[in-house]
Amino acid sequence: MSEHHNVAEVYADAQLSPGKEHFQRLFAEREGLMEPGEDLIPQASWRLIDPEGQVGMEVAVVSVRGRFIQVPLAYRPSALPDTAGLLGEMDHSVLGTRYIYDARRDPAFRAALAEAVREGRQPASKKDLGTGEIIPPQVEFRVASGLDAGSAEVAEIKVLPEEPREGMEAQTPGTIVGTWGEGDRRRSAVLVAPGERV
């Protein structure tokens, strides 16, 4: 999959086996956030761009028992040497075998997330290669300014998004507040926060 200019090229009609929900559930169950058989309700999703055009990077916002959960997944054409974070394999009807990772363990995702914070970037749009349609991102980012480059390298996904403080000036520098939905279903939450220095 080639990705560039903050547009992720996708195959919207591709057949996936198992599908994305399988891996979303697996992630949430491993994190102790849901039990097998519970309802998992999609809310929104957002993507980042791999400059090399090899790794698909997507974060799904779902709800379980009324609580929002973020599921960060990385889709790779080949396995990483380190098996930590590997959730399994997916058969993609166009791209073949994809190796699905908890994106928090994926170096390409970590680098892209740090860059999004550092540069104040919005999530990627999607281009359906089947139809040519450009699909705008479902989530809008607001990035709290004032973060130095070193801190940006340890930006962390909030698996359990938090209620944002009032006003972006009150947010910790490097925080990403995401907004999605329309009308009375519009929601905002802290999706990314600066991690601890190591």
Short mmCIF file of C-alpha atoms in Angstrom, two decimals:
data_model
loop_
_atom_site.label_atom_id
_atom_site.label_comp_id
_atom_site.label_asym_id
_atom_site.label_seq_id
_atom_site.Cartn_x
_atom_site.Cartn_y
_atom_site.Cartn_z
CA MET A 1 0.00 0.00 0.00
CA SER A 2 1.45 3.34 -1.06
CA GLU A 3 0.71 6.29 1.22
CA HIS A 4 1.78 9.87 0.59
CA HIS A 5 0.81 13.53 1.03
CA ASN A 6 -1.24 12.60 4.11
CA VAL A 7 -3.53 10.44 2.00
CA ALA A 8 -3.69 6.72 2.74
CA GLU A 9 -4.40 4.59 -0.33
CA VAL A 10 -6.83 1.80 0.59
CA TYR A 11 -8.87 -0.92 -1.07
CA ALA A 12 -12.30 -0.27 0.42
CA ASP A 13 -13.90 -3.36 -1.16
CA ALA A 14 -11.10 -5.79 -0.29
CA GLN A 15 -12.08 -8.98 1.51
CA LEU A 16 -10.32 -9.37 4.86
CA SER A 17 -10.06 -12.67 6.72
CA PRO A 18 -10.30 -12.38 9.62
CA GLY A 19 -11.73 -8.85 9.54
CA LYS A 20 -10.62 -5.82 11.49
CA GLU A 21 -13.18 -6.36 14.24
CA HIS A 22 -11.51 -9.67 15.11
CA PHE A 23 -8.27 -7.85 15.89
CA GLN A 24 -10.03 -4.99 17.65
CA ARG A 25 -11.71 -7.49 19.95
CA LEU A 26 -8.48 -9.39 20.48
CA PHE A 27 -6.69 -6.18 21.47
CA ALA A 28 -9.46 -5.11 23.87
CA GLU A 29 -9.65 -8.57 25.45
CA ARG A 30 -5.87 -8.71 25.94
CA GLU A 31 -6.05 -5.30 27.61
CA GLY A 32 -8.77 -6.58 29.94
CA LEU A 33 -11.28 -4.06 28.58
CA MET A 34 -13.97 -6.45 27.35
CA GLU A 35 -15.10 -10.04 27.63
CA PRO A 36 -15.65 -12.42 24.69
CA GLY A 37 -19.11 -11.93 23.22
CA GLU A 38 -19.63 -8.39 24.46
CA ASP A 39 -20.82 -5.74 22.00
CA LEU A 40 -18.09 -3.66 20.37
CA ILE A 41 -19.56 -0.60 18.66
CA PRO A 42 -17.47 1.35 16.09
CA GLN A 43 -17.41 5.12 16.64
CA ALA A 44 -14.68 6.50 14.36
CA SER A 45 -11.17 5.77 13.14
CA TRP A 46 -8.07 7.72 12.17
CA ARG A 47 -4.94 6.93 10.18
CA LEU A 48 -1.32 7.98 10.09
CA ILE A 49 1.06 7.77 7.14
CA ASP A 50 4.11 5.54 6.79
CA PRO A 51 6.62 7.57 4.69
CA GLU A 52 7.91 4.29 3.22
CA GLY A 53 4.43 3.33 2.05
CA GLN A 54 4.63 -0.17 3.54
CA VAL A 55 2.80 -0.11 6.86
CA GLY A 56 -0.89 0.67 7.23
CA MET A 57 -1.57 2.46 10.51
CA GLU A 58 -5.12 2.83 11.82
CA VAL A 59 -6.58 3.66 15.21
CA ALA A 60 -10.20 2.67 15.77
CA VAL A 61 -12.34 4.39 18.39
CA VAL A 62 -14.91 1.90 19.66
CA SER A 63 -17.23 1.69 22.62
CA VAL A 64 -17.75 -1.23 24.98
CA ARG A 65 -20.37 -0.92 27.73
CA GLY A 66 -20.56 2.81 26.98
CA ARG A 67 -16.83 3.38 27.45
CA PHE A 68 -14.61 4.60 24.62
CA ILE A 69 -11.55 2.50 23.74
CA GLN A 70 -8.86 3.26 21.19
CA VAL A 71 -7.48 0.27 19.29
CA PRO A 72 -4.18 1.09 17.51
CA LEU A 73 -3.34 -1.41 14.76
CA ALA A 74 -0.44 -1.62 12.31
CA TYR A 75 -0.81 -3.69 9.13
CA ARG A 76 2.53 -4.99 7.82
CA PRO A 77 3.49 -6.92 4.65
CA SER A 78 6.10 -8.91 6.60
CA ALA A 79 6.63 -9.75 10.24
CA LEU A 80 8.90 -7.76 12.53
CA PRO A 81 11.86 -9.62 14.10
CA ASP A 82 10.39 -8.89 17.53
CA THR A 83 7.13 -10.79 17.96
CA ALA A 84 5.97 -8.58 20.84
CA GLY A 85 2.72 -6.95 19.87
CA LEU A 86 1.85 -9.41 17.09
CA LEU A 87 -1.90 -10.03 17.15
CA GLY A 88 -2.04 -12.40 14.19
CA GLU A 89 -2.25 -12.66 10.42
CA MET A 90 -4.92 -11.36 8.06
CA ASP A 91 -5.55 -12.45 4.48
CA HIS A 92 -6.16 -9.36 2.31
CA SER A 93 -7.78 -10.20 -1.05
CA VAL A 94 -5.57 -7.67 -2.88
CA LEU A 95 -2.39 -7.38 -0.80
CA GLY A 96 -2.09 -10.96 0.44
CA THR A 97 -0.93 -11.79 3.95
CA ARG A 98 -0.79 -8.89 6.40
CA TYR A 99 0.76 -9.13 9.85
CA ILE A 100 -1.34 -7.27 12.39
CA TYR A 101 0.34 -5.60 15.37
CA ASP A 102 -0.59 -3.64 18.44
CA ALA A 103 0.68 -0.40 16.90
CA ARG A 104 2.13 0.79 20.21
CA ARG A 105 4.86 -1.82 19.61
CA ASP A 106 5.43 -0.87 15.97
CA PRO A 107 8.40 1.44 15.27
CA ALA A 108 6.83 2.94 12.14
CA PHE A 109 3.69 3.87 14.07
CA ARG A 110 5.62 5.34 16.98
CA ALA A 111 7.64 7.52 14.60
CA ALA A 112 4.53 8.66 12.71
CA LEU A 113 2.71 9.49 15.95
CA ALA A 114 5.67 11.53 17.20
CA GLU A 115 5.74 13.42 13.91
CA ALA A 116 2.00 14.12 14.06
CA VAL A 117 2.47 15.67 17.49
CA ARG A 118 5.61 17.57 16.54
CA GLU A 119 4.20 18.94 13.27
CA GLY A 120 0.61 19.40 14.45
CA ARG A 121 -0.68 17.18 11.64
CA GLN A 122 -4.24 16.07 11.04
CA PRO A 123 -5.11 12.39 10.51
CA ALA A 124 -4.74 11.15 6.94
CA SER A 125 -7.54 11.18 4.41
CA LYS A 126 -8.20 7.93 2.54
CA LYS A 127 -8.20 7.34 -1.21
CA ASP A 128 -10.19 4.33 -2.38
CA LEU A 129 -8.07 2.84 -5.16
CA GLY A 130 -11.14 1.09 -6.54
CA THR A 131 -13.16 4.26 -7.16
CA GLY A 132 -10.65 7.09 -6.79
CA GLU A 133 -12.84 8.65 -4.09
CA ILE A 134 -11.06 10.75 -1.44
CA ILE A 135 -12.60 10.20 1.98
CA PRO A 136 -11.85 12.88 4.60
CA PRO A 137 -10.73 11.80 8.07
CA GLN A 138 -13.45 11.04 10.60
CA VAL A 139 -11.49 12.59 13.46
CA GLU A 140 -10.22 16.17 13.75
CA PHE A 141 -7.04 16.76 15.78
CA ARG A 142 -6.15 19.72 17.96
CA VAL A 143 -2.56 19.55 19.20
CA ALA A 144 -1.50 21.47 22.31
CA SER A 145 1.62 23.45 21.40
CA GLY A 146 4.82 23.90 23.38
CA LEU A 147 6.24 20.37 23.20
CA ASP A 148 9.96 19.99 22.55
CA ALA A 149 11.22 17.41 20.05
CA GLY A 150 12.56 15.05 22.73
CA SER A 151 9.19 14.69 24.40
CA ALA A 152 7.49 14.13 21.06
CA GLU A 153 9.48 10.95 20.62
CA VAL A 154 7.54 9.33 23.47
CA ALA A 155 4.00 10.33 22.51
CA GLU A 156 1.55 7.71 23.76
CA ILE A 157 -1.86 6.55 22.58
CA LYS A 158 -4.53 6.79 25.27
CA VAL A 159 -6.19 3.39 25.03
CA LEU A 160 -8.86 4.81 27.32
CA PRO A 161 -9.47 8.33 25.97
CA GLU A 162 -9.89 10.96 28.67
CA GLU A 163 -12.18 13.95 29.02
CA PRO A 164 -10.20 17.00 27.85
CA ARG A 165 -9.56 19.97 30.08
CA GLU A 166 -11.44 23.15 29.21
CA GLY A 167 -9.61 24.93 26.39
CA MET A 168 -6.50 23.83 24.49
CA GLU A 169 -4.34 26.24 26.49
CA ALA A 170 -5.07 24.08 29.55
CA GLN A 171 -3.79 20.89 27.91
CA THR A 172 -0.33 19.49 28.59
CA PRO A 173 1.96 20.37 25.63
CA GLY A 174 1.96 17.52 23.12
CA THR A 175 -1.57 16.40 23.92
CA ILE A 176 -3.85 15.59 20.98
CA VAL A 177 -7.55 16.20 21.52
CA GLY A 178 -9.67 14.46 18.91
CA THR A 179 -13.24 15.33 17.90
CA TRP A 180 -15.61 13.14 15.91
CA GLY A 181 -19.31 12.68 15.20
CA GLU A 182 -22.08 15.11 14.29
CA GLY A 183 -24.76 16.98 16.20
CA ASP A 184 -25.63 15.55 19.60
CA ARG A 185 -23.31 12.61 18.90
CA ARG A 186 -20.26 14.88 18.59
CA ARG A 187 -17.56 13.86 21.05
CA SER A 188 -14.12 15.12 22.07
CA ALA A 189 -11.46 13.25 24.03
CA VAL A 190 -7.74 13.21 24.73
CA LEU A 191 -6.43 10.61 22.26
CA VAL A 192 -2.66 11.09 22.58
CA ALA A 193 -0.55 12.34 25.48
CA PRO A 194 3.19 12.90 25.93
CA GLY A 195 4.79 9.88 27.55
CA GLU A 196 7.41 9.79 30.26
CA ARG A 197 10.99 10.37 29.21
CA VAL A 198 13.17 7.25 29.21
#
